[in-house]
Structure formats: structure tokens, C-alpha cells
Amino acid sequence: METDLWILLAGWLVATLRSATPLLFVTLGETLTQRTGVINLGVEGEMLAGACFGFAVAVTTGSPWLGLAAGALAGGTLSLLHAGLVLGARANQIGSGIAVWMIALGTTSYVGRGFVGQKVTPLPQLVGPGAGDGLLGVLFRQLTAPAPLAFLAVVLAAWWLANTRAGLAWRVAGESARVAAENGLRPTWIRLQAIVLGGLLSGLGGAVLSVDYTQTWAQEITKGRGLIAVGLVIVARWRPILVLPVCLMFGLAEVAVLRVQAAGVEASSYLIATAPYAAVLIVLVVGHRSARRSRTMPADLRSIFS
Amino acid sequence: MSAREGWITFAATLAAFLMLSAIFFLLLGKPPLEMGLSLVEFAFGDAYSLSETLAKASPILFCALAVAVPGRLGLISVGAEGQLYIGAITGTALVLGFPELPPLAMIPLMLAAAALGGAAWGLVPGLLRARLDINETIVTLILNYCAVLFASALVFGPWRDPANQGWPATAPFPPAAVPPAVDGKVHLGLLIGVLLALALHVFFTRGRAAVHIRILAGNRKVGRTFGLDFAFWVTALMATGGAIAGIGGIIEVAAIQGRLQPSISLGYGLTGFLVSWLARHRPLVILPIALLVGGLLAGSDALQLFAKVPAASATILEGLLFATALAVPGLIARWRRSDGN
């Protein structure tokens, strides 16, 4: 009886991890971008591009790994447009992000048409069926590589940002491009790197969503996850390590929605589907005041946020 | 920016956009000049095309005005899509609740209900921004997804007309709730939209409120020293924008679709955002741009039918137009700087 409970909990935990993984990559990418003082709403489009092209490559080549790589590349390529507009033409960052999103919406709905209903070879599970029916067996049998990879990426990024010279340079660029330039750093170059890294991670997140998590492609499959990521960056107070709990919370909300819908509760599945969005709004409201006063908010972002 | 510079930017943006569109059509394997000319013809060529264009321009106009109103204060609302859906829902609620109302009462009450719904949906990000300083862009974007889901929940659920045999839609609107129209798709809503644009132009250019809003948009701290209330204007303008999009939503439902369906808008919210941005939130400039972009949508619908151009072309072209409009002014400024040195 007791083990049943544990296995039930493990089931929830696995589902939450799987649901949170795509978002972890995107939110981490956006956090790093914003730390250099650039906001990118285009991550919604970059995630969409990653989901679409990643799925397409996974279907055509039969390799989910190539799909993930292609998705990351697609996101990174699209992010160059945001970089060009924002850094090259000094365009408004919010406007540029939405332009990137629009282009991705149209392009992926065109490219993705032929891939609706197609199937991908799934990624292998972390452990084989021989792992037994114990707690860890249940846990690892249902997990694929992206989940631990996302955790590793978050921890690594947090360490890198806090403890390396390059990480310091990124933080300085975010506080003030002027101060960074006065100290011999090249803020525009740093921001370009950060936008592209954010794009790669968002594309990867999108590809994980379509190739690994849902294993399907549908038009606008991301359903605002990239935009949610932009909101979650604020909740995480621009700290990579806090991206973990914040995204897990969203993952939990999404799993709860799926379970309630599957249980046939007497309520519209559409109504229940608003819960993750509502959850994000609630944490934004609860967390925003302190986030705004938080010392980790890059000073150059303030001009965009106010 | 002087008038001359404004025209240079405009011409350069247009030229760059036409070039990008030509490349886009070439990538699709279509002759660009022919495609461009047919697009214009399908958009404005004859009475039928023009009425299709005007039908598309109507929701775009409302959504653009809904973005422009808070935009005048420097707020970036991307919430027109959600406000349009909520307005459609509350307007439909009135029609379904009181189907026997006479025409003279029905349409004004239906519009009022839609305006109230849209205003409430705009009020949420408005209050969050005014009271808690939460960024309105992100809140409006997230609320859009909720509004679309609400409409689906109602249309797939309690509001579904059993006579539809499984097709998710409400019962058809009674004739009293259908706005009068000349020539099918050119309806009363368009007139309301144009009048709203004129009224907003007057409001934002004359009188004390216009000055207050301009000061606050320029510098909030200066505004505060003059005793101006930023929080009040954030709330009021966000709600007003929501009301406008809400009216646009119920008009689209009542005049074009005749009943509430799960999908009301074909991305009109984002398109309206683009239009308002191109017009720099000036209501009088929004009018012609909404018409042109309406033509772009209607024209590419027809191209899809007759020239097998993909359905997504309009969205891609809109995105390219937006990117061009964002890039050109900055590139001109950069070119001038390097030229001057």
C-alpha cells in the first residue's frame, strides 16, 4: 500500500519533469539573454521554429537526436533576426520580438503542413526494462535524456554566470552597456552571443516539446510557452537556478490539468486548460513586487520594462 | 522627425518590403511581379474584392485602435486578440439571453455588453500595471490564451446549439442582432470603427486630457510633479482599449459569422498590433493602414485560391513588413551617423 503511494507520486514527478523540460530550456535561454539587458519575446517564435524544424528533421532522417540538433539550430538562426533588429538597427525590443514571432507563426504553419499526423522514432529511455519495478525503476524508465540535460544546463549556467570572467562580463553588460564599454568589454558582441544562445536553447526546448514530449507536430504547438517563459524569468528574478522551481511549478500545473481532464471530471476541458496560464499570472502577481526590487534585475532592462 | 525624413523612411520601408516580398514569392517558385499585381487586384480591383477587403479591415481597425489607446501613454498592450474574444462572448451572452429584443434596442445593448466585457479584460492588465507595476505586455499576451479557451469552453459546452449536430457553434443570431449592411460584407461596424478613430483623434490631440497623456508618455516623473495621475490613465486607457476590441469582436461575430464559433479571429489581434505600430498609434493614420493590411489579407486569401499560394503567406508577409518597418529607421540613422563622421 505504501509503495503504491510512492509509485503514484513517482508517476506525478516523472510527468511533471517531462512537461517542464521544454520550458526549462526556453526559460533558461531567456534568463541568460535578459541578464545581458535584452528582452526577447521572439522566443515564442524561436521555440515554434525549433519544434517545427526539429520534428521535420526527426521524421525525415528517422533520428530524434538529429531532430533536437536541427531544432536548436532553427531557433538560433531565427534569433539572429532579433539580434539584427535590436542590436543592428536599435529597434524596439518588444516590437522586434513580436515581428520574429509573426514570421515564425507563418513559416512553421507552411512548413509544418506536411508533417501533421506523422510519427517520430522516440528517444530511448534512460534505463531499460530490466531496472525493476522499484521507485527508481519507475522513475527512470519513463525519462529520456532531455530532462537530466535540462537540469544540468541550468546548474551549469548558474555556476558559469556567477563564477567565471565571461559570466561577469555578461552581468556587467546587462547592468550597463556604457560601463561595460568603458571597461573594455564589447556589450553589443556579448548581447549578440546571449541572444543567439537564447535562440539555440529555445529552439532546443521547442524540439524537445515536439520530438520527445508530445511526439507530434500541430500548428502553434507551443501555445504561448515561450511567452510564459518570458514571464517566468521575472518570477525567477533573473537567476538561472530559480528557473528550476519556477518551471517545475508550471509543469505540475500542466500535469494536473492533463490528469483532471483524463479523469473525466464534470468540467469543460477547455476551462481546465486555462489553469497553467492562470498559475503563471498568479505567481507573477505574487512574485513581481519583490522581483522588481530584486538586485538581480539587470539595470538596462528597467528602461524596457517601465 | 521632420515631414521630409518621415517620407524618406516611409519610401525606404516600402521599397525594402517590396523587395523582401519579391524574394519570398521567388522562394515559393512564383513570379513576383505577377503575384504582386494580382494581390493588388484581388484586394482592390473590383467591388467584390473591395468588400472582402473592407470586411477584413473592420476587425483589424478595432484591434489597432485597441492597441493605440494605451499606446499613446507608452504602454505596449498585445491583448486585442483576447479582448476581442471576451467582447464576442459577453455580446453573445446578451443576444442569447434576450433574443426577443427589438432591433433598435438589440444592437446598442449588444455592443454595450461587448464593450463592457472587453473593458473588463483590459482592466485586469491595467490594474496590475497601475497598482503593482506588473509589465502589461506579458499579462496581455497570457490573457489572450485564456480568452480563446473561454470561448471554446462555452461553444463546445453550454452554448452549443443541439440543432448543429455536433458542430460547435451557438444558435444563429436573430435578425435583430445582425448589424445592417450595404452589399453583404460592408456593415455598420466599419462605420462605427471609422467614427471611433475620428473621436480618438480629437481626444488625443485636443483638450486637457491630451496634454496630460502626452506629458505622462514623455516622462512620468515630470508628470507626477504636475500632479498627473499615471495610475488613473493606465487603468482608464487599458480598459478603453479593451472595450474597443470587444466591440470589434461582437461585430465580427454578428455581422460576418452570424453565430459564435470557437475561432472568431484569424490573428486580427497581432495584425492590429502591427497596424497600430506602423501608424505610431495615430488613429487617423491607422485608418488607411488598416485598409491596406485588410487588402493584403483579402488579396492573399484570393491568391491562395487561384494561384495556390500557401495560406500562411499573409502572416509571413505581415511579419516581414513589421521587421522592415522596425529595421529601416534605425538603419537610416546609422547610415547618417557614419556619413556625418
Coordinates of C-alpha atoms in Angstrom, one line a residue, chain A residues 3-168:
Chain A
T3 CA 4.8 1.5 -2.1
D4 CA 1.7 2.1 -4.3
L5 CA 1.6 5.7 -2.9
W6 CA 5.2 6.2 -3.7
I7 CA 4.8 4.9 -7.2
L8 CA 1.8 7.2 -7.7
L9 CA 4.0 10.1 -6.6
A10 CA 6.8 9.0 -8.8
G11 CA 4.4 8.9 -11.7
W12 CA 3.4 12.5 -11.0
L13 CA 7.1 13.5 -10.6
V14 CA 8.1 12.0 -13.9
A15 CA 5.1 13.6 -15.7
T16 CA 6.0 17.0 -14.1
L17 CA 9.6 16.6 -15.1
R18 CA 8.7 15.7 -18.7
S19 CA 6.3 18.5 -19.0
A20 CA 8.7 21.1 -17.5
T21 CA 11.7 20.1 -19.6
P22 CA 10.9 22.1 -22.8
L23 CA 10.1 25.1 -20.7
L24 CA 13.3 24.8 -18.7
F25 CA 15.4 25.2 -21.8
V26 CA 13.4 28.2 -23.1
T27 CA 13.3 29.9 -19.7
L28 CA 17.0 29.3 -19.1
G29 CA 17.8 30.8 -22.5
E30 CA 15.6 33.8 -22.0
T31 CA 17.1 34.4 -18.5
L32 CA 20.6 34.4 -19.9
T33 CA 19.5 36.8 -22.7
Q34 CA 17.8 39.1 -20.3
R35 CA 20.9 39.1 -18.0
T36 CA 22.8 40.9 -20.7
G37 CA 20.0 43.5 -20.9
V38 CA 17.9 42.3 -23.9
I39 CA 14.4 41.1 -23.7
N40 CA 13.3 38.7 -26.5
L41 CA 9.6 37.9 -26.9
G42 CA 10.6 36.2 -30.1
V43 CA 11.5 33.1 -28.1
E44 CA 7.9 32.1 -28.7
G45 CA 8.7 32.1 -32.4
E46 CA 12.1 30.5 -31.9
M47 CA 10.6 27.7 -29.9
L48 CA 8.0 27.2 -32.6
A49 CA 10.7 27.1 -35.3
G50 CA 12.6 24.6 -33.2
A51 CA 9.5 22.4 -32.7
C52 CA 8.6 22.5 -36.4
F53 CA 12.1 22.0 -38.0
G54 CA 13.2 19.6 -35.2
F55 CA 10.1 17.5 -35.9
A56 CA 10.6 17.7 -39.6
V57 CA 14.2 16.6 -39.4
A58 CA 13.4 13.8 -36.9
V59 CA 10.7 12.4 -39.3
T60 CA 12.8 12.7 -42.4
T61 CA 16.1 11.3 -41.0
G62 CA 14.5 8.9 -38.5
S63 CA 16.8 10.2 -35.8
P64 CA 15.3 12.1 -32.9
W65 CA 18.8 13.3 -31.9
L66 CA 19.3 15.0 -35.3
G67 CA 15.8 16.5 -34.8
L68 CA 16.9 18.1 -31.5
A69 CA 20.0 19.5 -33.1
A70 CA 18.1 20.8 -36.0
G71 CA 15.5 22.4 -33.7
A72 CA 18.3 24.2 -31.7
L73 CA 19.8 25.4 -35.0
A74 CA 16.5 26.7 -36.3
G75 CA 15.9 28.7 -33.1
G76 CA 19.4 30.0 -33.1
T77 CA 19.1 31.1 -36.8
L78 CA 15.8 32.9 -36.2
S79 CA 17.3 34.7 -33.1
L80 CA 19.7 36.4 -35.5
L81 CA 16.8 38.4 -36.8
H82 CA 16.0 39.7 -33.4
A83 CA 19.7 40.4 -32.8
G84 CA 19.9 42.3 -36.2
L85 CA 16.9 44.4 -35.4
V86 CA 17.7 45.1 -31.8
L87 CA 21.5 45.5 -31.9
G88 CA 22.0 46.5 -35.6
A89 CA 19.0 48.8 -36.1
R90 CA 18.3 49.7 -32.5
A91 CA 14.7 48.7 -33.0
N92 CA 12.3 48.5 -30.1
Q93 CA 12.8 45.1 -28.4
I94 CA 9.2 44.2 -27.8
G95 CA 8.2 45.1 -31.4
S96 CA 11.1 43.1 -32.8
G97 CA 10.2 40.1 -30.7
I98 CA 6.7 40.2 -32.0
A99 CA 7.9 40.5 -35.6
V100 CA 10.1 37.4 -35.1
W101 CA 7.1 35.6 -33.6
M102 CA 4.8 36.5 -36.6
I103 CA 7.4 35.3 -39.2
A104 CA 7.8 32.0 -37.3
L105 CA 4.0 31.6 -37.0
G106 CA 3.6 31.9 -40.7
T107 CA 6.7 29.9 -41.7
T108 CA 6.0 27.0 -39.4
S109 CA 2.4 26.7 -40.4
Y110 CA 3.5 26.5 -44.0
V111 CA 6.5 24.1 -43.5
G112 CA 4.7 22.0 -40.9
R113 CA 1.6 21.2 -43.1
G114 CA 3.2 18.1 -44.5
F115 CA 4.2 16.8 -41.1
V116 CA 0.8 16.9 -39.3
G117 CA 0.0 13.3 -38.2
Q118 CA 3.5 12.0 -38.9
K119 CA 5.3 9.9 -36.3
V120 CA 8.8 10.1 -34.9
T121 CA 11.1 7.5 -33.5
P122 CA 11.0 8.3 -29.8
L123 CA 14.2 8.9 -27.8
P124 CA 15.4 5.9 -25.9
Q125 CA 14.5 5.7 -22.2
L126 CA 17.3 6.3 -19.7
V127 CA 17.2 2.7 -18.4
G128 CA 16.0 -0.5 -19.9
P129 CA 13.0 -2.6 -18.7
G130 CA 15.5 -4.6 -16.5
A131 CA 15.6 -1.8 -13.9
G132 CA 12.8 -3.4 -11.9
D133 CA 9.5 -2.1 -10.6
G134 CA 11.0 -0.2 -7.6
L135 CA 10.7 3.5 -7.2
L136 CA 13.9 4.4 -9.2
G137 CA 13.0 1.9 -11.9
V138 CA 9.6 3.6 -12.4
L139 CA 11.2 7.0 -12.3
F140 CA 14.0 6.4 -14.8
R141 CA 12.1 4.0 -17.1
Q142 CA 9.9 6.9 -18.2
L143 CA 12.5 9.6 -18.5
T144 CA 14.5 10.4 -21.6
A145 CA 17.8 12.3 -21.8
P146 CA 16.4 15.9 -22.2
A147 CA 15.2 16.1 -18.6
P148 CA 18.5 15.5 -16.9
L149 CA 20.2 17.5 -19.6
A150 CA 18.0 20.5 -18.8
F151 CA 18.8 20.2 -15.1
L152 CA 22.5 20.0 -15.9
A153 CA 22.2 23.0 -18.2
V154 CA 20.5 25.1 -15.5
V155 CA 23.1 24.2 -12.9
L156 CA 26.0 24.8 -15.3
A157 CA 24.6 28.1 -16.4
A158 CA 24.1 29.3 -12.9
W159 CA 27.6 28.4 -12.0
W160 CA 29.1 29.9 -15.1
L161 CA 27.3 33.2 -14.7
A162 CA 28.3 33.5 -11.1
N163 CA 31.9 32.3 -11.2
T164 CA 33.6 32.9 -14.5
R165 CA 35.1 36.0 -16.1
A166 CA 32.8 35.7 -19.1
G167 CA 29.8 35.3 -16.8
L168 CA 30.8 38.5 -15.0

